[in-house]
Amino acid sequence: MDATRILHEGHAPTPFTAEEIRAHCVDGLRVTLAEHGEDGVTHRASTFRNGDLEGVTIESGPSDPDGTPTGPVEGARVTWLDLQGHASFPADRTRVSKETLTGPLGILPCRRYDVRGPSGTSTFWFATDHPGMPVRWEGAGSVVEVVSFTVVPEARAGE
């Protein structure tokens, strides 16, 4: 396994490197999520803006199912390494396997991470063709999944 996938001693390898995430998350990439919870389905969109070698600004907020913002959008600057770090889990509590996932994005080969925590196990599916956030995750009574990847014009959200 590539040493750039292990961010901390005692952690499992991450599914992607910071460089792979940077290459995939181009300016204008909008990721629309659906969260299935006790109160029904809600949507949220995150758009990548002003990416450079170090990081990117991610603008996020509530959206309709197509990813069009429906409420306030907030932006935050993060590094590509920070994004990689979101998938860095302790090796002794993490089981990594390969699985084919069928969902809103079609049939996707994935790396599945089952992570045991104090509140139970959370499961994350990272699509090998879409470096970045998991395309589906389950835990704590909810299911969140990516419903679309689109590239939007460079105008700021809400303009």
PDB file of N, CA, C and O in Angstrom, residues 75-149:
ATOM      1  N   GLY A  75     -19.283  28.974   3.098  1.00  0.00           N
ATOM      2  CA  GLY A  75     -18.039  28.503   2.508  1.00  0.00           C
ATOM      3  C   GLY A  75     -16.951  28.354   3.548  1.00  0.00           C
ATOM      4  O   GLY A  75     -16.904  29.101   4.524  1.00  0.00           O
ATOM      5  N   ALA A  76     -16.085  27.369   3.326  1.00  0.00           N
ATOM      6  CA  ALA A  76     -14.947  27.153   4.216  1.00  0.00           C
ATOM      7  C   ALA A  76     -13.776  26.651   3.380  1.00  0.00           C
ATOM      8  O   ALA A  76     -13.960  25.827   2.475  1.00  0.00           O
ATOM      9  N   ARG A  77     -12.603  27.162   3.692  1.00  0.00           N
ATOM     10  CA  ARG A  77     -11.380  26.736   3.015  1.00  0.00           C
ATOM     11  C   ARG A  77     -10.800  25.532   3.759  1.00  0.00           C
ATOM     12  O   ARG A  77     -10.691  25.549   4.992  1.00  0.00           O
ATOM     13  N   VAL A  78     -10.458  24.468   3.013  1.00  0.00           N
ATOM     14  CA  VAL A  78      -9.846  23.272   3.582  1.00  0.00           C
ATOM     15  C   VAL A  78      -8.683  22.853   2.699  1.00  0.00           C
ATOM     16  O   VAL A  78      -8.636  23.180   1.510  1.00  0.00           O
ATOM     17  N   THR A  79      -7.748  22.114   3.284  1.00  0.00           N
ATOM     18  CA  THR A  79      -6.658  21.578   2.470  1.00  0.00           C
ATOM     19  C   THR A  79      -7.071  20.217   1.921  1.00  0.00           C
ATOM     20  O   THR A  79      -7.964  19.554   2.454  1.00  0.00           O
ATOM     21  N   TRP A  80      -6.393  19.802   0.854  1.00  0.00           N
ATOM     22  CA  TRP A  80      -6.648  18.477   0.284  1.00  0.00           C
ATOM     23  C   TRP A  80      -6.273  17.407   1.308  1.00  0.00           C
ATOM     24  O   TRP A  80      -6.954  16.382   1.416  1.00  0.00           O
ATOM     25  N   LEU A  81      -5.231  17.653   2.087  1.00  0.00           N
ATOM     26  CA  LEU A  81      -4.826  16.708   3.120  1.00  0.00           C
ATOM     27  C   LEU A  81      -5.895  16.597   4.211  1.00  0.00           C
ATOM     28  O   LEU A  81      -6.153  15.508   4.732  1.00  0.00           O
ATOM     29  N   ASP A  82      -6.547  17.727   4.553  1.00  0.00           N
ATOM     30  CA  ASP A  82      -7.668  17.682   5.504  1.00  0.00           C
ATOM     31  C   ASP A  82      -8.769  16.756   4.980  1.00  0.00           C
ATOM     32  O   ASP A  82      -9.335  15.956   5.733  1.00  0.00           O
ATOM     33  N   LEU A  83      -9.077  16.880   3.691  1.00  0.00           N
ATOM     34  CA  LEU A  83     -10.133  16.047   3.116  1.00  0.00           C
ATOM     35  C   LEU A  83      -9.740  14.573   3.136  1.00  0.00           C
ATOM     36  O   LEU A  83     -10.561  13.706   3.457  1.00  0.00           O
ATOM     37  N   GLN A  84      -8.480  14.278   2.818  1.00  0.00           N
ATOM     38  CA  GLN A  84      -8.007  12.900   2.911  1.00  0.00           C
ATOM     39  C   GLN A  84      -8.143  12.400   4.344  1.00  0.00           C
ATOM     40  O   GLN A  84      -8.551  11.266   4.586  1.00  0.00           O
ATOM     41  N   GLY A  85      -7.817  13.258   5.299  1.00  0.00           N
ATOM     42  CA  GLY A  85      -7.839  12.877   6.713  1.00  0.00           C
ATOM     43  C   GLY A  85      -9.207  12.496   7.241  1.00  0.00           C
ATOM     44  O   GLY A  85      -9.311  11.776   8.241  1.00  0.00           O
ATOM     45  N   HIS A  86     -10.272  12.953   6.580  1.00  0.00           N
ATOM     46  CA  HIS A  86     -11.620  12.579   7.020  1.00  0.00           C
ATOM     47  C   HIS A  86     -11.839  11.065   6.930  1.00  0.00           C
ATOM     48  O   HIS A  86     -12.745  10.536   7.572  1.00  0.00           O
ATOM     49  N   ALA A  87     -11.035  10.377   6.110  1.00  0.00           N
ATOM     50  CA  ALA A  87     -11.180   8.931   5.945  1.00  0.00           C
ATOM     51  C   ALA A  87     -10.024   8.170   6.600  1.00  0.00           C
ATOM     52  O   ALA A  87      -9.734   7.038   6.232  1.00  0.00           O
ATOM     53  N   SER A  88      -9.364   8.779   7.561  1.00  0.00           N
ATOM     54  CA  SER A  88      -8.283   8.119   8.293  1.00  0.00           C
ATOM     55  C   SER A  88      -8.844   7.589   9.610  1.00  0.00           C
ATOM     56  O   SER A  88      -9.208   8.366  10.498  1.00  0.00           O
ATOM     57  N   PHE A  89      -8.932   6.255   9.714  1.00  0.00           N
ATOM     58  CA  PHE A  89      -9.551   5.614  10.867  1.00  0.00           C
ATOM     59  C   PHE A  89      -8.560   4.672  11.545  1.00  0.00           C
ATOM     60  O   PHE A  89      -7.709   4.078  10.875  1.00  0.00           O
ATOM     61  N   PRO A  90      -8.681   4.480  12.865  1.00  0.00           N
ATOM     62  CA  PRO A  90      -7.793   3.544  13.565  1.00  0.00           C
ATOM     63  C   PRO A  90      -7.896   2.138  12.956  1.00  0.00           C
ATOM     64  O   PRO A  90      -8.997   1.603  12.774  1.00  0.00           O
ATOM     65  N   ALA A  91      -6.743   1.555  12.656  1.00  0.00           N
ATOM     66  CA  ALA A  91      -6.711   0.245  11.996  1.00  0.00           C
ATOM     67  C   ALA A  91      -7.364  -0.847  12.834  1.00  0.00           C
ATOM     68  O   ALA A  91      -8.030  -1.731  12.286  1.00  0.00           O
ATOM     69  N   ASP A  92      -7.218  -0.782  14.155  1.00  0.00           N
ATOM     70  CA  ASP A  92      -7.758  -1.846  15.000  1.00  0.00           C
ATOM     71  C   ASP A  92      -9.282  -1.805  15.124  1.00  0.00           C
ATOM     72  O   ASP A  92      -9.889  -2.727  15.654  1.00  0.00           O
ATOM     73  N   ARG A  93      -9.907  -0.729  14.620  1.00  0.00           N
ATOM     74  CA  ARG A  93     -11.376  -0.622  14.663  1.00  0.00           C
ATOM     75  C   ARG A  93     -11.985  -0.562  13.268  1.00  0.00           C
ATOM     76  O   ARG A  93     -13.170  -0.298  13.117  1.00  0.00           O
ATOM     77  N   THR A  94     -11.153  -0.788  12.232  1.00  0.00           N
ATOM     78  CA  THR A  94     -11.600  -0.605  10.855  1.00  0.00           C
ATOM     79  C   THR A  94     -11.389  -1.874  10.042  1.00  0.00           C
ATOM     80  O   THR A  94     -10.313  -2.469  10.062  1.00  0.00           O
ATOM     81  N   ARG A  95     -12.435  -2.260   9.332  1.00  0.00           N
ATOM     82  CA  ARG A  95     -12.331  -3.366   8.376  1.00  0.00           C
ATOM     83  C   ARG A  95     -12.552  -2.781   6.994  1.00  0.00           C
ATOM     84  O   ARG A  95     -13.557  -2.099   6.746  1.00  0.00           O
ATOM     85  N   VAL A  96     -11.614  -3.031   6.094  1.00  0.00           N
ATOM     86  CA  VAL A  96     -11.697  -2.519   4.722  1.00  0.00           C
ATOM     87  C   VAL A  96     -11.922  -3.704   3.788  1.00  0.00           C
ATOM     88  O   VAL A  96     -11.244  -4.725   3.892  1.00  0.00           O
ATOM     89  N   SER A  97     -12.890  -3.547   2.881  1.00  0.00           N
ATOM     90  CA  SER A  97     -13.173  -4.595   1.902  1.00  0.00           C
ATOM     91  C   SER A  97     -13.583  -3.947   0.591  1.00  0.00           C
ATOM     92  O   SER A  97     -13.774  -2.731   0.512  1.00  0.00           O
ATOM     93  N   LYS A  98     -13.713  -4.766  -0.432  1.00  0.00           N
ATOM     94  CA  LYS A  98     -14.203  -4.291  -1.726  1.00  0.00           C
ATOM     95  C   LYS A  98     -15.650  -4.738  -1.875  1.00  0.00           C
ATOM     96  O   LYS A  98     -16.016  -5.844  -1.454  1.00  0.00           O
ATOM     97  N   GLU A  99     -16.456  -3.849  -2.457  1.00  0.00           N
ATOM     98  CA  GLU A  99     -17.870  -4.175  -2.639  1.00  0.00           C
ATOM     99  C   GLU A  99     -18.400  -3.382  -3.823  1.00  0.00           C
ATOM    100  O   GLU A  99     -17.985  -2.247  -4.056  1.00  0.00           O
ATOM    101  N   THR A 100     -19.345  -3.960  -4.543  1.00  0.00           N
ATOM    102  CA  THR A 100     -20.040  -3.236  -5.604  1.00  0.00           C
ATOM    103  C   THR A 100     -21.324  -2.675  -5.003  1.00  0.00           C
ATOM    104  O   THR A 100     -22.098  -3.418  -4.391  1.00  0.00           O
ATOM    105  N   LEU A 101     -21.509  -1.370  -5.159  1.00  0.00           N
ATOM    106  CA  LEU A 101     -22.672  -0.684  -4.590  1.00  0.00           C
ATOM    107  C   LEU A 101     -23.595  -0.256  -5.722  1.00  0.00           C
ATOM    108  O   LEU A 101     -23.149   0.291  -6.727  1.00  0.00           O
ATOM    109  N   THR A 102     -24.883  -0.490  -5.541  1.00  0.00           N
ATOM    110  CA  THR A 102     -25.882  -0.028  -6.499  1.00  0.00           C
ATOM    111  C   THR A 102     -26.696   1.056  -5.818  1.00  0.00           C
ATOM    112  O   THR A 102     -27.207   0.861  -4.712  1.00  0.00           O
ATOM    113  N   GLY A 103     -26.782   2.234  -6.452  1.00  0.00           N
ATOM    114  CA  GLY A 103     -27.509   3.352  -5.863  1.00  0.00           C
ATOM    115  C   GLY A 103     -27.835   4.403  -6.906  1.00  0.00           C
ATOM    116  O   GLY A 103     -27.834   4.111  -8.107  1.00  0.00           O
ATOM    117  N   PRO A 104     -28.076   5.638  -6.474  1.00  0.00           N
ATOM    118  CA  PRO A 104     -28.470   6.707  -7.392  1.00  0.00           C
ATOM    119  C   PRO A 104     -27.449   6.995  -8.496  1.00  0.00           C
ATOM    120  O   PRO A 104     -27.813   7.474  -9.559  1.00  0.00           O
ATOM    121  N   LEU A 105     -26.181   6.666  -8.247  1.00  0.00           N
ATOM    122  CA  LEU A 105     -25.129   6.915  -9.250  1.00  0.00           C
ATOM    123  C   LEU A 105     -24.913   5.715 -10.163  1.00  0.00           C
ATOM    124  O   LEU A 105     -24.037   5.742 -11.024  1.00  0.00           O
ATOM    125  N   GLY A 106     -25.691   4.654  -9.971  1.00  0.00           N
ATOM    126  CA  GLY A 106     -25.532   3.446 -10.780  1.00  0.00           C
ATOM    127  C   GLY A 106     -24.794   2.369 -10.008  1.00  0.00           C
ATOM    128  O   GLY A 106     -24.817   2.331  -8.782  1.00  0.00           O
ATOM    129  N   ILE A 107     -24.106   1.527 -10.739  1.00  0.00           N
ATOM    130  CA  ILE A 107     -23.344   0.430 -10.142  1.00  0.00           C
ATOM    131  C   ILE A 107     -21.890   0.880 -10.050  1.00  0.00           C
ATOM    132  O   ILE A 107     -21.274   1.207 -11.062  1.00  0.00           O
ATOM    133  N   LEU A 108     -21.367   0.892  -8.804  1.00  0.00           N
ATOM    134  CA  LEU A 108     -20.024   1.432  -8.572  1.00  0.00           C
ATOM    135  C   LEU A 108     -19.150   0.454  -7.800  1.00  0.00           C
ATOM    136  O   LEU A 108     -19.556  -0.037  -6.732  1.00  0.00           O
ATOM    137  N   PRO A 109     -17.925   0.197  -8.296  1.00  0.00           N
ATOM    138  CA  PRO A 109     -16.980  -0.548  -7.465  1.00  0.00           C
ATOM    139  C   PRO A 109     -16.515   0.370  -6.333  1.00  0.00           C
ATOM    140  O   PRO A 109     -16.200   1.544  -6.563  1.00  0.00           O
ATOM    141  N   CYS A 110     -16.502  -0.151  -5.108  1.00  0.00           N
ATOM    142  CA  CYS A 110     -16.197   0.671  -3.937  1.00  0.00           C
ATOM    143  C   CYS A 110     -15.213  -0.017  -3.003  1.00  0.00           C
ATOM    144  O   CYS A 110     -15.073  -1.234  -3.010  1.00  0.00           O
ATOM    145  N   ARG A 111     -14.593   0.817  -2.183  1.00  0.00           N
ATOM    146  CA  ARG A 111     -13.881   0.346  -1.000  1.00  0.00           C
ATOM    147  C   ARG A 111     -14.828   0.606   0.164  1.00  0.00           C
ATOM    148  O   ARG A 111     -15.254   1.740   0.387  1.00  0.00           O
ATOM    149  N   ARG A 112     -15.155  -0.441   0.881  1.00  0.00           N
ATOM    150  CA  ARG A 112     -16.078  -0.327   2.015  1.00  0.00           C
ATOM    151  C   ARG A 112     -15.265  -0.298   3.304  1.00  0.00           C
ATOM    152  O   ARG A 112     -14.401  -1.148   3.523  1.00  0.00           O
ATOM    153  N   TYR A 113     -15.553   0.695   4.153  1.00  0.00           N
ATOM    154  CA  TYR A 113     -14.908   0.830   5.456  1.00  0.00           C
ATOM    155  C   TYR A 113     -15.971   0.663   6.533  1.00  0.00           C
ATOM    156  O   TYR A 113     -16.916   1.442   6.601  1.00  0.00           O
ATOM    157  N   ASP A 114     -15.831  -0.375   7.355  1.00  0.00           N
ATOM    158  CA  ASP A 114     -16.689  -0.570   8.518  1.00  0.00           C
ATOM    159  C   ASP A 114     -15.865  -0.144   9.724  1.00  0.00           C
ATOM    160  O   ASP A 114     -14.823  -0.743  10.003  1.00  0.00           O
ATOM    161  N   VAL A 115     -16.319   0.906  10.406  1.00  0.00           N
ATOM    162  CA  VAL A 115     -15.549   1.499  11.505  1.00  0.00           C
ATOM    163  C   VAL A 115     -16.353   1.367  12.799  1.00  0.00           C
ATOM    164  O   VAL A 115     -17.442   1.931  12.913  1.00  0.00           O
ATOM    165  N   ARG A 116     -15.795   0.624  13.750  1.00  0.00           N
ATOM    166  CA  ARG A 116     -16.440   0.457  15.054  1.00  0.00           C
ATOM    167  C   ARG A 116     -16.139   1.664  15.926  1.00  0.00           C
ATOM    168  O   ARG A 116     -14.993   2.095  16.038  1.00  0.00           O
ATOM    169  N   GLY A 117     -17.167   2.196  16.540  1.00  0.00           N
ATOM    170  CA  GLY A 117     -17.003   3.331  17.448  1.00  0.00           C
ATOM    171  C   GLY A 117     -17.817   3.115  18.702  1.00  0.00           C
ATOM    172  O   GLY A 117     -18.510   2.098  18.840  1.00  0.00           O
ATOM    173  N   PRO A 118     -17.782   4.078  19.620  1.00  0.00           N
ATOM    174  CA  PRO A 118     -18.504   3.931  20.887  1.00  0.00           C
ATOM    175  C   PRO A 118     -20.016   3.792  20.713  1.00  0.00           C
ATOM    176  O   PRO A 118     -20.685   3.181  21.533  1.00  0.00           O
ATOM    177  N   SER A 119     -20.557   4.341  19.628  1.00  0.00           N
ATOM    178  CA  SER A 119     -22.012   4.298  19.399  1.00  0.00           C
ATOM    179  C   SER A 119     -22.422   3.209  18.421  1.00  0.00           C
ATOM    180  O   SER A 119     -23.556   3.197  17.964  1.00  0.00           O
ATOM    181  N   GLY A 120     -21.494   2.341  18.050  1.00  0.00           N
ATOM    182  CA  GLY A 120     -21.804   1.304  17.075  1.00  0.00           C
ATOM    183  C   GLY A 120     -20.885   1.416  15.876  1.00  0.00           C
ATOM    184  O   GLY A 120     -19.874   2.116  15.899  1.00  0.00           O
ATOM    185  N   THR A 121     -21.259   0.718  14.828  1.00  0.00           N
ATOM    186  CA  THR A 121     -20.447   0.691  13.612  1.00  0.00           C
ATOM    187  C   THR A 121     -21.016   1.653  12.579  1.00  0.00           C
ATOM    188  O   THR A 121     -22.220   1.699  12.354  1.00  0.00           O
ATOM    189  N   SER A 122     -20.138   2.422  11.960  1.00  0.00           N
ATOM    190  CA  SER A 122     -20.492   3.260  10.815  1.00  0.00           C
ATOM    191  C   SER A 122     -19.853   2.631   9.585  1.00  0.00           C
ATOM    192  O   SER A 122     -18.733   2.117   9.656  1.00  0.00           O
ATOM    193  N   THR A 123     -20.569   2.669   8.480  1.00  0.00           N
ATOM    194  CA  THR A 123     -20.074   2.082   7.240  1.00  0.00           C
ATOM    195  C   THR A 123     -20.009   3.162   6.172  1.00  0.00           C
ATOM    196  O   THR A 123     -20.940   3.956   6.009  1.00  0.00           O
ATOM    197  N   PHE A 124     -18.873   3.184   5.457  1.00  0.00           N
ATOM    198  CA  PHE A 124     -18.618   4.174   4.409  1.00  0.00           C
ATOM    199  C   PHE A 124     -18.253   3.434   3.125  1.00  0.00           C
ATOM    200  O   PHE A 124     -17.415   2.534   3.152  1.00  0.00           O
ATOM    201  N   TRP A 125     -18.855   3.830   2.013  1.00  0.00           N
ATOM    202  CA  TRP A 125     -18.508   3.284   0.707  1.00  0.00           C
ATOM    203  C   TRP A 125     -17.848   4.395  -0.112  1.00  0.00           C
ATOM    204  O   TRP A 125     -18.452   5.438  -0.365  1.00  0.00           O
ATOM    205  N   PHE A 126     -16.605   4.158  -0.520  1.00  0.00           N
ATOM    206  CA  PHE A 126     -15.855   5.121  -1.338  1.00  0.00           C
ATOM    207  C   PHE A 126     -15.757   4.550  -2.746  1.00  0.00           C
ATOM    208  O   PHE A 126     -15.148   3.494  -2.959  1.00  0.00           O
ATOM    209  N   ALA A 127     -16.369   5.220  -3.723  1.00  0.00           N
ATOM    210  CA  ALA A 127     -16.340   4.749  -5.109  1.00  0.00           C
ATOM    211  C   ALA A 127     -14.943   4.951  -5.679  1.00  0.00           C
ATOM    212  O   ALA A 127     -14.406   6.059  -5.643  1.00  0.00           O
ATOM    213  N   THR A 128     -14.365   3.891  -6.211  1.00  0.00           N
ATOM    214  CA  THR A 128     -12.992   3.972  -6.706  1.00  0.00           C
ATOM    215  C   THR A 128     -12.850   4.960  -7.863  1.00  0.00           C
ATOM    216  O   THR A 128     -11.773   5.511  -8.060  1.00  0.00           O
ATOM    217  N   ASP A 129     -13.924   5.219  -8.595  1.00  0.00           N
ATOM    218  CA  ASP A 129     -13.877   6.162  -9.725  1.00  0.00           C
ATOM    219  C   ASP A 129     -14.198   7.602  -9.329  1.00  0.00           C
ATOM    220  O   ASP A 129     -14.213   8.482 -10.190  1.00  0.00           O
ATOM    221  N   HIS A 130     -14.471   7.853  -8.052  1.00  0.00           N
ATOM    222  CA  HIS A 130     -14.835   9.193  -7.591  1.00  0.00           C
ATOM    223  C   HIS A 130     -14.051   9.552  -6.328  1.00  0.00           C
ATOM    224  O   HIS A 130     -14.615   9.576  -5.225  1.00  0.00           O
ATOM    225  N   PRO A 131     -12.749   9.821  -6.454  1.00  0.00           N
ATOM    226  CA  PRO A 131     -11.948  10.157  -5.261  1.00  0.00           C
ATOM    227  C   PRO A 131     -12.526  11.355  -4.509  1.00  0.00           C
ATOM    228  O   PRO A 131     -12.829  12.391  -5.099  1.00  0.00           O
ATOM    229  N   GLY A 132     -12.684  11.169  -3.220  1.00  0.00           N
ATOM    230  CA  GLY A 132     -13.236  12.213  -2.364  1.00  0.00           C
ATOM    231  C   GLY A 132     -14.103  11.587  -1.294  1.00  0.00           C
ATOM    232  O   GLY A 132     -13.782  10.529  -0.756  1.00  0.00           O
ATOM    233  N   MET A 133     -15.205  12.228  -1.009  1.00  0.00           N
ATOM    234  CA  MET A 133     -16.093  11.762   0.056  1.00  0.00           C
ATOM    235  C   MET A 133     -16.724  10.420  -0.305  1.00  0.00           C
ATOM    236  O   MET A 133     -16.769  10.040  -1.479  1.00  0.00           O
ATOM    237  N   PRO A 134     -17.201   9.708   0.707  1.00  0.00           N
ATOM    238  CA  PRO A 134     -17.891   8.453   0.403  1.00  0.00           C
ATOM    239  C   PRO A 134     -19.168   8.731  -0.390  1.00  0.00           C
ATOM    240  O   PRO A 134     -19.788   9.784  -0.237  1.00  0.00           O
ATOM    241  N   VAL A 135     -19.538   7.785  -1.244  1.00  0.00           N
ATOM    242  CA  VAL A 135     -20.777   7.947  -2.009  1.00  0.00           C
ATOM    243  C   VAL A 135     -21.983   7.488  -1.213  1.00  0.00           C
ATOM    244  O   VAL A 135     -23.127   7.753  -1.595  1.00  0.00           O
ATOM    245  N   ARG A 136     -21.707   6.810  -0.093  1.00  0.00           N
ATOM    246  CA  ARG A 136     -22.780   6.398   0.824  1.00  0.00           C
ATOM    247  C   ARG A 136     -22.160   6.158   2.190  1.00  0.00           C
ATOM    248  O   ARG A 136     -21.048   5.670   2.300  1.00  0.00           O
ATOM    249  N   TRP A 137     -22.891   6.530   3.240  1.00  0.00           N
ATOM    250  CA  TRP A 137     -22.484   6.174   4.591  1.00  0.00           C
ATOM    251  C   TRP A 137     -23.711   5.968   5.447  1.00  0.00           C
ATOM    252  O   TRP A 137     -24.750   6.577   5.229  1.00  0.00           O
ATOM    253  N   GLU A 138     -23.559   5.028   6.382  1.00  0.00           N
ATOM    254  CA  GLU A 138     -24.642   4.661   7.280  1.00  0.00           C
ATOM    255  C   GLU A 138     -24.117   4.649   8.702  1.00  0.00           C
ATOM    256  O   GLU A 138     -23.019   4.164   8.944  1.00  0.00           O
ATOM    257  N   GLY A 139     -24.912   5.154   9.607  1.00  0.00           N
ATOM    258  CA  GLY A 139     -24.557   5.120  11.017  1.00  0.00           C
ATOM    259  C   GLY A 139     -25.469   6.016  11.807  1.00  0.00           C
ATOM    260  O   GLY A 139     -26.073   6.948  11.262  1.00  0.00           O
ATOM    261  N   ALA A 140     -25.577   5.730  13.097  1.00  0.00           N
ATOM    262  CA  ALA A 140     -26.370   6.545  14.023  1.00  0.00           C
ATOM    263  C   ALA A 140     -27.804   6.764  13.520  1.00  0.00           C
ATOM    264  O   ALA A 140     -28.377   7.827  13.683  1.00  0.00           O
ATOM    265  N   GLY A 141     -28.368   5.749  12.873  1.00  0.00           N
ATOM    266  CA  GLY A 141     -29.768   5.823  12.464  1.00  0.00           C
ATOM    267  C   GLY A 141     -30.045   6.585  11.183  1.00  0.00           C
ATOM    268  O   GLY A 141     -31.194   6.820  10.849  1.00  0.00           O
ATOM    269  N   SER A 142     -29.014   6.978  10.456  1.00  0.00           N
ATOM    270  CA  SER A 142     -29.269   7.673   9.192  1.00  0.00           C
ATOM    271  C   SER A 142     -28.443   7.069   8.066  1.00  0.00           C
ATOM    272  O   SER A 142     -27.453   6.378   8.293  1.00  0.00           O
ATOM    273  N   VAL A 143     -28.890   7.339   6.862  1.00  0.00           N
ATOM    274  CA  VAL A 143     -28.192   6.936   5.643  1.00  0.00           C
ATOM    275  C   VAL A 143     -28.031   8.183   4.797  1.00  0.00           C
ATOM    276  O   VAL A 143     -28.998   8.913   4.557  1.00  0.00           O
ATOM    277  N   VAL A 144     -26.803   8.449   4.376  1.00  0.00           N
ATOM    278  CA  VAL A 144     -26.527   9.591   3.498  1.00  0.00           C
ATOM    279  C   VAL A 144     -25.895   9.033   2.234  1.00  0.00           C
ATOM    280  O   VAL A 144     -25.004   8.175   2.306  1.00  0.00           O
ATOM    281  N   GLU A 145     -26.378   9.518   1.086  1.00  0.00           N
ATOM    282  CA  GLU A 145     -25.778   9.058  -0.164  1.00  0.00           C
ATOM    283  C   GLU A 145     -25.682  10.190  -1.166  1.00  0.00           C
ATOM    284  O   GLU A 145     -26.490  11.119  -1.169  1.00  0.00           O
ATOM    285  N   VAL A 146     -24.650  10.101  -1.996  1.00  0.00           N
ATOM    286  CA  VAL A 146     -24.481  11.057  -3.086  1.00  0.00           C
ATOM    287  C   VAL A 146     -25.493  10.697  -4.163  1.00  0.00           C
ATOM    288  O   VAL A 146     -25.578   9.540  -4.576  1.00  0.00           O
ATOM    289  N   VAL A 147     -26.273  11.697  -4.597  1.00  0.00           N
ATOM    290  CA  VAL A 147     -27.254  11.447  -5.651  1.00  0.00           C
ATOM    291  C   VAL A 147     -26.801  11.992  -6.989  1.00  0.00           C
ATOM    292  O   VAL A 147     -27.300  11.576  -8.028  1.00  0.00           O
ATOM    293  N   SER A 148     -25.822  12.929  -6.971  1.00  0.00           N
ATOM    294  CA  SER A 148     -25.289  13.408  -8.244  1.00  0.00           C
ATOM    295  C   SER A 148     -23.960  14.121  -8.063  1.00  0.00           C
ATOM    296  O   SER A 148     -23.672  14.694  -7.011  1.00  0.00           O
ATOM    297  N   PHE A 149     -23.165  14.032  -9.124  1.00  0.00           N
ATOM    298  CA  PHE A 149     -21.956  14.829  -9.307  1.00  0.00           C
ATOM    299  C   PHE A 149     -22.204  15.644 -10.564  1.00  0.00           C
ATOM    300  O   PHE A 149     -22.490  15.080 -11.622  1.00  0.00           O
TER     301      PHE A 149
END
